[in-house]
Amino acid sequence: MTSTDQGNRIFFLDLLKAVNISIVVFFHALFLPIDTYFSVAIPELILSCPLRFCVPLLLIISFFLLERDLNKSKTISPWIICKKRLVRIAIPTAFWFGLTAFLNLLKGNSLNKIALEILTGNIFIGAYFLLILLQLIPIFVLTRVWFQKTRNVLIIVGLQIAIFVAIKVWAHSNGIFGNAAVYMLSQIDRPFIIYWFVYLPLGYFLYHHHESLLKLSSSIAFKYKIGAFFTISFLLLLEYAHLIPNIGSHFYTFEYALIACIGSALIVFFCACSIQSNQISPILLPTIYLLSRYSLGIFCINGILSQVFSIAGHSIFKGETFGLPEVIAFRLIGWIILLFISLGVAVQIDRFGFKALVR
């Protein structure tokens, strides 16, 4: 059995990219003012937290594919491949950051505020992910030789877990050092690589073992995979629910600083790696390939549109009060609208010849 269905493409990675980008849009799809659902905001976040494998898994896929390119291009300098990958990310980053910065200037925001939002990855929703990639790609090329030994991979995983544990200890501490550490990290915000470096060796490891993982995944019954996913999801929910009340207003910075997030991404990867295109309804395949192909464009476009729709939502729903079922319904409706429009805009940009901005 092979995981490659069409040419050089690996179907389950297309499937995971499609699923993950859909989940990312889901997290960005609530356009209500926080005042209208403040009493249920944390419960709503906690209920959706089992889906937080999406960003870690997108990073794993990125370094899985980068390692594939590096491993297959032995006659080409790794730094040439690194440069191509960086340029591929830098072009849409510069364009979408620049467009959003210009719109913020028109709104009257100061240059200092805009510069800070760019550096912290808050210029549009999810922008920090692009800054993470730009940092980690050259680090991956520089350090990948270390990942050849499983022992080193386990050491890095242990170090990442230790950092997440330290953050939890600081969050639960009332001491000056703990409060100062949480505050300092919140100012640096999510692009800081201390939350993300574990996904470098995991991408490397999964690439070099994916055929054996595929065989193992194929041998395990579906009910056991579902059981594993629900188990890790429950653990992720518990960990998230335990962290959020102690972080206070800084929780967005640490929303992926979760040990169970690492496990969740690995389990989803493992469960999905044996899925073949002939196991999926032919009706769904074109949508999967579209979402995968334009995942980069969707990521950027939905983050910008989400802010635009939120401005409209603040105007329309100001003064209203919503309960948890209504908030979930608003998020689901917003998700469908935001995903459909973001994909449509990405496809049109590609058709006008600006492929580099969306693919």
Short mmCIF file of C-alpha atoms in Angstrom, two decimals:
data_model
loop_
_atom_site.label_atom_id
_atom_site.label_comp_id
_atom_site.label_asym_id
_atom_site.label_seq_id
_atom_site.Cartn_x
_atom_site.Cartn_y
_atom_site.Cartn_z
CA MET A 1 0.00 0.00 0.00
CA THR A 2 1.29 3.46 -0.81
CA SER A 3 0.34 6.84 0.57
CA THR A 4 0.98 8.55 -2.78
CA ASP A 5 -2.12 8.68 -4.95
CA GLN A 6 -1.45 11.17 -7.72
CA GLY A 7 2.06 11.74 -9.03
CA ASN A 8 4.16 13.21 -6.29
CA ARG A 9 1.22 14.17 -4.08
CA ILE A 10 0.38 12.39 -0.86
CA PHE A 11 -3.39 12.27 -0.49
CA PHE A 12 -3.67 12.09 3.27
CA LEU A 13 -1.59 15.28 3.54
CA ASP A 14 -3.99 17.03 1.17
CA LEU A 15 -6.84 15.74 3.33
CA LEU A 16 -5.20 16.95 6.53
CA LYS A 17 -4.42 20.37 5.03
CA ALA A 18 -8.05 20.70 3.92
CA VAL A 19 -9.37 19.69 7.34
CA ASN A 20 -6.89 21.86 9.23
CA ILE A 21 -7.48 25.01 7.20
CA SER A 22 -11.23 24.51 7.65
CA ILE A 23 -10.72 24.31 11.41
CA VAL A 24 -8.53 27.43 11.39
CA VAL A 25 -11.34 29.31 9.65
CA PHE A 26 -13.78 27.91 12.22
CA PHE A 27 -11.76 29.49 15.04
CA HIS A 28 -11.83 32.85 13.24
CA ALA A 29 -15.53 32.77 12.36
CA LEU A 30 -17.22 34.39 15.35
CA PHE A 31 -18.02 38.03 14.59
CA LEU A 32 -20.00 38.95 17.70
CA PRO A 33 -18.80 41.65 20.11
CA ILE A 34 -17.31 39.98 23.19
CA ASP A 35 -19.71 41.97 25.39
CA THR A 36 -22.66 40.10 23.86
CA TYR A 37 -21.48 36.68 25.05
CA PHE A 38 -18.95 37.47 27.78
CA SER A 39 -20.53 35.11 30.32
CA VAL A 40 -20.13 32.09 27.99
CA ALA A 41 -16.91 33.10 26.19
CA ILE A 42 -14.60 30.79 28.16
CA PRO A 43 -16.97 27.75 28.07
CA GLU A 44 -17.29 28.22 24.29
CA LEU A 45 -13.52 28.31 23.89
CA ILE A 46 -13.09 25.23 26.05
CA LEU A 47 -15.68 23.25 24.05
CA SER A 48 -13.83 23.94 20.80
CA CYS A 49 -10.33 23.34 22.16
CA PRO A 50 -10.12 19.64 21.04
CA LEU A 51 -9.76 21.07 17.53
CA ARG A 52 -6.56 22.89 18.45
CA PHE A 53 -4.45 20.23 16.80
CA CYS A 54 -4.90 22.22 13.57
CA VAL A 55 -2.00 24.70 13.85
CA PRO A 56 0.51 22.17 15.27
CA LEU A 57 -0.44 19.72 12.54
CA LEU A 58 -0.02 22.36 9.83
CA LEU A 59 3.51 22.90 11.16
CA ILE A 60 4.22 19.17 11.18
CA ILE A 61 3.00 18.90 7.57
CA SER A 62 5.16 21.88 6.56
CA PHE A 63 8.33 20.27 7.91
CA PHE A 64 7.33 16.83 6.67
CA LEU A 65 7.17 18.27 3.13
CA LEU A 66 10.32 20.33 3.59
CA GLU A 67 12.22 17.24 4.70
CA ARG A 68 10.86 15.39 1.66
CA ASP A 69 12.24 18.10 -0.64
CA LEU A 70 15.59 18.12 1.14
CA ASN A 71 15.85 14.33 1.19
CA LYS A 72 15.03 13.94 -2.51
CA SER A 73 17.28 16.77 -3.71
CA LYS A 74 20.63 15.45 -2.53
CA THR A 75 22.54 17.18 -5.37
CA ILE A 76 21.08 20.59 -4.53
CA SER A 77 22.31 22.63 -1.59
CA PRO A 78 19.82 22.55 1.30
CA TRP A 79 20.16 26.31 1.54
CA ILE A 80 18.92 26.76 -2.03
CA ILE A 81 15.80 24.78 -1.12
CA CYS A 82 15.54 26.79 2.09
CA LYS A 83 15.74 30.04 0.12
CA LYS A 84 13.00 28.91 -2.28
CA ARG A 85 10.75 27.92 0.63
CA LEU A 86 11.39 31.21 2.43
CA VAL A 87 10.63 33.22 -0.71
CA ARG A 88 7.44 31.23 -1.18
CA ILE A 89 6.31 32.22 2.31
CA ALA A 90 7.76 35.74 2.27
CA ILE A 91 5.85 36.88 -0.84
CA PRO A 92 2.33 36.34 0.54
CA THR A 93 3.49 37.46 3.99
CA ALA A 94 4.76 40.78 2.63
CA PHE A 95 1.66 41.32 0.49
CA TRP A 96 -1.02 40.47 3.07
CA PHE A 97 0.86 42.18 5.91
CA GLY A 98 1.33 45.24 3.72
CA LEU A 99 -2.32 45.32 2.62
CA THR A 100 -3.57 45.06 6.19
CA ALA A 101 -1.07 47.66 7.39
CA PHE A 102 -2.32 50.05 4.70
CA LEU A 103 -5.94 49.48 5.74
CA ASN A 104 -4.98 50.17 9.35
CA LEU A 105 -3.31 53.39 8.29
CA LEU A 106 -6.54 54.43 6.58
CA LYS A 107 -8.37 53.71 9.85
CA GLY A 108 -6.05 56.16 11.58
CA ASN A 109 -3.84 53.71 13.49
CA SER A 110 -0.37 54.98 14.30
CA LEU A 111 2.76 53.61 12.64
CA ASN A 112 4.04 52.46 16.03
CA LYS A 113 0.90 50.43 16.68
CA ILE A 114 1.00 48.90 13.20
CA ALA A 115 4.69 48.00 13.57
CA LEU A 116 3.98 46.32 16.92
CA GLU A 117 1.10 44.33 15.42
CA ILE A 118 3.36 43.17 12.59
CA LEU A 119 6.12 42.05 14.96
CA THR A 120 3.69 40.20 17.26
CA GLY A 121 1.80 38.58 14.38
CA ASN A 122 -1.45 40.41 15.16
CA ILE A 123 -1.70 42.52 12.01
CA PHE A 124 -4.49 40.14 11.01
CA ILE A 125 -5.91 37.09 12.75
CA GLY A 126 -3.51 34.16 12.45
CA ALA A 127 -0.67 36.24 10.99
CA TYR A 128 1.70 34.90 13.66
CA PHE A 129 1.76 31.53 11.87
CA LEU A 130 3.62 33.02 8.89
CA LEU A 131 6.20 34.59 11.19
CA ILE A 132 6.70 31.22 12.86
CA LEU A 133 7.39 29.55 9.50
CA LEU A 134 9.86 32.26 8.47
CA GLN A 135 11.82 31.66 11.67
CA LEU A 136 11.66 27.87 11.79
CA ILE A 137 12.44 27.00 8.16
CA PRO A 138 16.13 28.02 8.31
CA ILE A 139 16.41 26.54 11.82
CA PHE A 140 15.10 23.24 10.44
CA VAL A 141 17.68 23.17 7.65
CA LEU A 142 20.43 23.99 10.14
CA THR A 143 19.44 21.39 12.77
CA ARG A 144 17.84 18.53 10.84
CA VAL A 145 21.00 16.41 11.06
CA TRP A 146 20.40 16.18 14.82
CA PHE A 147 17.02 14.58 14.23
CA GLN A 148 18.54 11.46 12.70
CA LYS A 149 18.86 10.04 16.21
CA THR A 150 15.56 9.18 17.87
CA ARG A 151 17.14 10.03 21.22
CA ASN A 152 17.58 13.65 20.15
CA VAL A 153 13.97 13.82 18.97
CA LEU A 154 12.81 12.58 22.37
CA ILE A 155 15.07 15.10 24.15
CA ILE A 156 13.53 17.96 22.17
CA VAL A 157 10.01 16.69 22.88
CA GLY A 158 10.92 16.53 26.57
CA LEU A 159 12.31 20.07 26.47
CA GLN A 160 9.12 21.36 24.83
CA ILE A 161 7.00 19.64 27.48
CA ALA A 162 9.20 21.14 30.22
CA ILE A 163 8.58 24.65 28.81
CA PHE A 164 4.82 24.06 28.74
CA VAL A 165 4.93 22.79 32.33
CA ALA A 166 6.93 25.87 33.38
CA ILE A 167 4.31 28.15 31.81
CA LYS A 168 1.58 26.37 33.78
CA VAL A 169 3.57 26.70 37.00
CA TRP A 170 4.09 30.42 36.38
CA ALA A 171 0.41 30.86 35.51
CA HIS A 172 -0.65 29.26 38.80
CA SER A 173 1.93 31.19 40.81
CA ASN A 174 1.09 34.39 42.61
CA GLY A 175 4.75 35.29 42.92
CA ILE A 176 6.45 38.25 41.29
CA PHE A 177 8.61 36.06 39.03
CA GLY A 178 5.67 34.02 37.73
CA ASN A 179 3.56 37.09 36.99
CA ALA A 180 6.52 38.82 35.33
CA ALA A 181 7.30 35.76 33.18
CA VAL A 182 3.71 35.43 31.96
CA TYR A 183 3.53 39.15 31.23
CA MET A 184 6.84 39.16 29.35
CA LEU A 185 5.83 36.17 27.22
CA SER A 186 2.46 37.74 26.47
CA GLN A 187 4.22 40.87 25.17
CA ILE A 188 6.41 38.82 22.83
CA ASP A 189 3.24 36.93 21.86
CA ARG A 190 2.72 33.82 19.72
CA PRO A 191 5.54 34.14 17.13
CA PHE A 192 8.04 33.28 19.89
CA ILE A 193 9.54 29.94 18.82
CA ILE A 194 9.62 28.43 22.33
CA TYR A 195 6.05 27.19 21.74
CA TRP A 196 6.75 25.62 18.34
CA PHE A 197 10.23 24.10 18.00
CA VAL A 198 9.02 20.57 18.85
CA TYR A 199 7.29 20.35 15.46
CA LEU A 200 10.63 20.48 13.60
CA PRO A 201 11.85 17.03 14.73
CA LEU A 202 8.33 15.62 14.62
CA GLY A 203 7.98 16.59 10.94
CA TYR A 204 11.39 15.04 10.23
CA PHE A 205 10.61 11.86 12.19
CA LEU A 206 7.18 11.35 10.62
CA TYR A 207 8.58 11.76 7.11
CA HIS A 208 11.28 9.13 7.62
CA HIS A 209 8.85 6.69 9.28
CA HIS A 210 5.62 7.43 7.43
CA GLU A 211 5.57 4.20 5.42
CA SER A 212 5.85 2.06 8.54
CA LEU A 213 3.32 4.28 10.28
CA LEU A 214 1.00 3.86 7.30
CA LYS A 215 1.17 0.08 7.59
CA LEU A 216 0.57 0.21 11.33
CA SER A 217 -2.31 2.65 10.93
CA SER A 218 -3.88 0.41 8.28
CA SER A 219 -3.80 -2.53 10.69
CA ILE A 220 -5.69 -0.75 13.47
CA ALA A 221 -9.49 -0.82 13.50
CA PHE A 222 -11.35 2.44 13.01
CA LYS A 223 -13.06 2.20 16.42
CA TYR A 224 -9.69 2.20 18.19
CA LYS A 225 -8.57 5.27 16.24
CA ILE A 226 -11.76 7.09 17.20
CA GLY A 227 -11.21 6.02 20.79
CA ALA A 228 -7.65 7.39 20.75
CA PHE A 229 -8.83 10.67 19.25
CA PHE A 230 -11.59 11.16 21.82
CA THR A 231 -9.23 10.26 24.65
CA ILE A 232 -6.59 12.81 23.65
CA SER A 233 -9.35 15.35 22.93
CA PHE A 234 -10.66 14.92 26.46
CA LEU A 235 -7.17 15.37 27.88
CA LEU A 236 -6.70 18.48 25.73
CA LEU A 237 -10.01 19.86 26.98
CA LEU A 238 -8.99 19.27 30.60
CA GLU A 239 -5.58 20.85 30.13
CA TYR A 240 -7.01 23.88 28.35
CA ALA A 241 -9.76 24.31 30.95
CA HIS A 242 -7.15 24.16 33.72
CA LEU A 243 -4.85 26.72 32.07
CA ILE A 244 -7.30 29.40 30.87
CA PRO A 245 -8.66 30.68 34.21
CA ASN A 246 -5.12 31.24 35.53
CA ILE A 247 -3.71 33.03 32.49
CA GLY A 248 -6.31 35.78 32.51
CA SER A 249 -6.27 38.18 29.58
CA HIS A 250 -3.08 36.59 28.18
CA PHE A 251 -4.66 33.26 27.25
CA TYR A 252 -4.44 33.80 23.49
CA THR A 253 -0.65 33.82 23.73
CA PHE A 254 -0.64 30.38 25.36
CA GLU A 255 -3.57 28.73 23.59
CA TYR A 256 -1.25 26.19 21.90
CA ALA A 257 1.20 25.83 24.80
CA LEU A 258 -0.47 22.55 25.70
CA ILE A 259 1.16 19.16 26.11
CA ALA A 260 -1.97 17.40 24.82
CA CYS A 261 -1.79 19.58 21.69
CA ILE A 262 1.38 17.74 20.69
CA GLY A 263 -0.23 14.36 21.31
CA SER A 264 -3.42 15.36 19.53
CA ALA A 265 -1.54 16.41 16.37
CA LEU A 266 0.41 13.14 16.35
CA ILE A 267 -2.69 10.99 16.83
CA VAL A 268 -4.61 12.78 14.07
CA PHE A 269 -1.62 12.38 11.74
CA PHE A 270 -1.31 8.68 12.60
CA CYS A 271 -5.03 7.98 12.21
CA ALA A 272 -5.22 9.79 8.87
CA CYS A 273 -2.01 8.55 7.24
CA SER A 274 -3.61 5.33 5.92
CA ILE A 275 -6.56 7.09 4.25
CA GLN A 276 -6.54 6.73 0.45
CA SER A 277 -8.41 8.86 -2.07
CA ASN A 278 -10.49 5.86 -3.17
CA GLN A 279 -11.91 5.69 0.36
CA ILE A 280 -13.36 9.18 0.05
CA SER A 281 -16.56 10.03 -1.81
CA PRO A 282 -15.74 11.34 -5.33
CA ILE A 283 -18.09 14.23 -4.58
CA LEU A 284 -15.79 15.45 -1.81
CA LEU A 285 -12.44 15.01 -3.56
CA PRO A 286 -12.52 18.23 -5.63
CA THR A 287 -13.30 20.26 -2.50
CA ILE A 288 -10.47 18.57 -0.57
CA TYR A 289 -7.96 19.33 -3.31
CA LEU A 290 -9.19 22.92 -3.62
CA LEU A 291 -8.91 23.59 0.11
CA SER A 292 -5.47 21.98 0.20
CA ARG A 293 -4.20 23.83 -2.86
CA TYR A 294 -5.33 27.22 -1.60
CA SER A 295 -4.74 26.67 2.11
CA LEU A 296 -2.12 29.44 2.29
CA GLY A 297 -4.39 31.95 0.59
CA ILE A 298 -7.39 30.92 2.70
CA PHE A 299 -5.28 31.30 5.84
CA CYS A 300 -4.38 34.90 5.02
CA ILE A 301 -7.67 35.99 3.45
CA ASN A 302 -9.90 34.61 6.19
CA GLY A 303 -7.79 36.33 8.84
CA ILE A 304 -8.32 39.70 7.17
CA LEU A 305 -11.99 39.15 6.32
CA SER A 306 -12.66 38.01 9.87
CA GLN A 307 -11.61 41.44 11.13
CA VAL A 308 -13.82 43.15 8.54
CA PHE A 309 -16.81 41.00 9.45
CA SER A 310 -16.17 41.63 13.15
CA ILE A 311 -16.48 45.37 12.57
CA ALA A 312 -19.85 44.75 10.94
CA GLY A 313 -20.85 42.39 13.76
CA HIS A 314 -20.01 45.01 16.39
CA SER A 315 -22.31 47.45 14.62
CA ILE A 316 -25.20 45.02 14.07
CA PHE A 317 -25.22 43.15 17.40
CA LYS A 318 -24.16 45.89 19.81
CA GLY A 319 -26.19 45.72 23.01
CA GLU A 320 -27.46 42.16 22.43
CA THR A 321 -26.92 39.23 24.78
CA PHE A 322 -26.39 35.65 23.59
CA GLY A 323 -26.21 32.28 25.31
CA LEU A 324 -23.93 29.37 24.50
CA PRO A 325 -26.19 27.62 21.91
CA GLU A 326 -26.65 30.90 20.03
CA VAL A 327 -22.91 31.63 20.04
CA ILE A 328 -22.16 28.15 18.66
CA ALA A 329 -24.80 28.67 15.95
CA PHE A 330 -23.30 32.06 15.02
CA ARG A 331 -19.84 30.50 14.80
CA LEU A 332 -21.02 27.66 12.54
CA ILE A 333 -22.87 30.03 10.21
CA GLY A 334 -19.90 32.41 10.17
CA TRP A 335 -17.58 29.47 9.46
CA ILE A 336 -19.49 28.43 6.33
CA ILE A 337 -19.65 32.01 5.04
CA LEU A 338 -16.02 32.83 5.83
CA LEU A 339 -14.65 29.58 4.38
CA PHE A 340 -16.67 29.89 1.17
CA ILE A 341 -15.70 33.53 0.56
CA SER A 342 -12.02 33.01 1.45
CA LEU A 343 -11.73 30.06 -0.93
CA GLY A 344 -13.55 31.97 -3.67
CA VAL A 345 -11.28 35.01 -3.33
CA ALA A 346 -8.16 32.80 -3.34
CA VAL A 347 -9.28 31.03 -6.53
CA GLN A 348 -9.98 34.35 -8.26
CA ILE A 349 -6.59 35.78 -7.25
CA ASP A 350 -4.95 32.70 -8.76
CA ARG A 351 -6.94 33.08 -11.98
CA PHE A 352 -5.75 36.67 -12.31
CA GLY A 353 -2.17 35.41 -12.31
CA PHE A 354 -1.16 36.04 -8.69
CA LYS A 355 -0.56 32.41 -7.77
CA ALA A 356 2.31 33.28 -5.40
CA LEU A 357 -0.09 35.08 -3.08
CA VAL A 358 -2.39 32.14 -2.44
CA ARG A 359 -0.52 28.86 -3.15
#
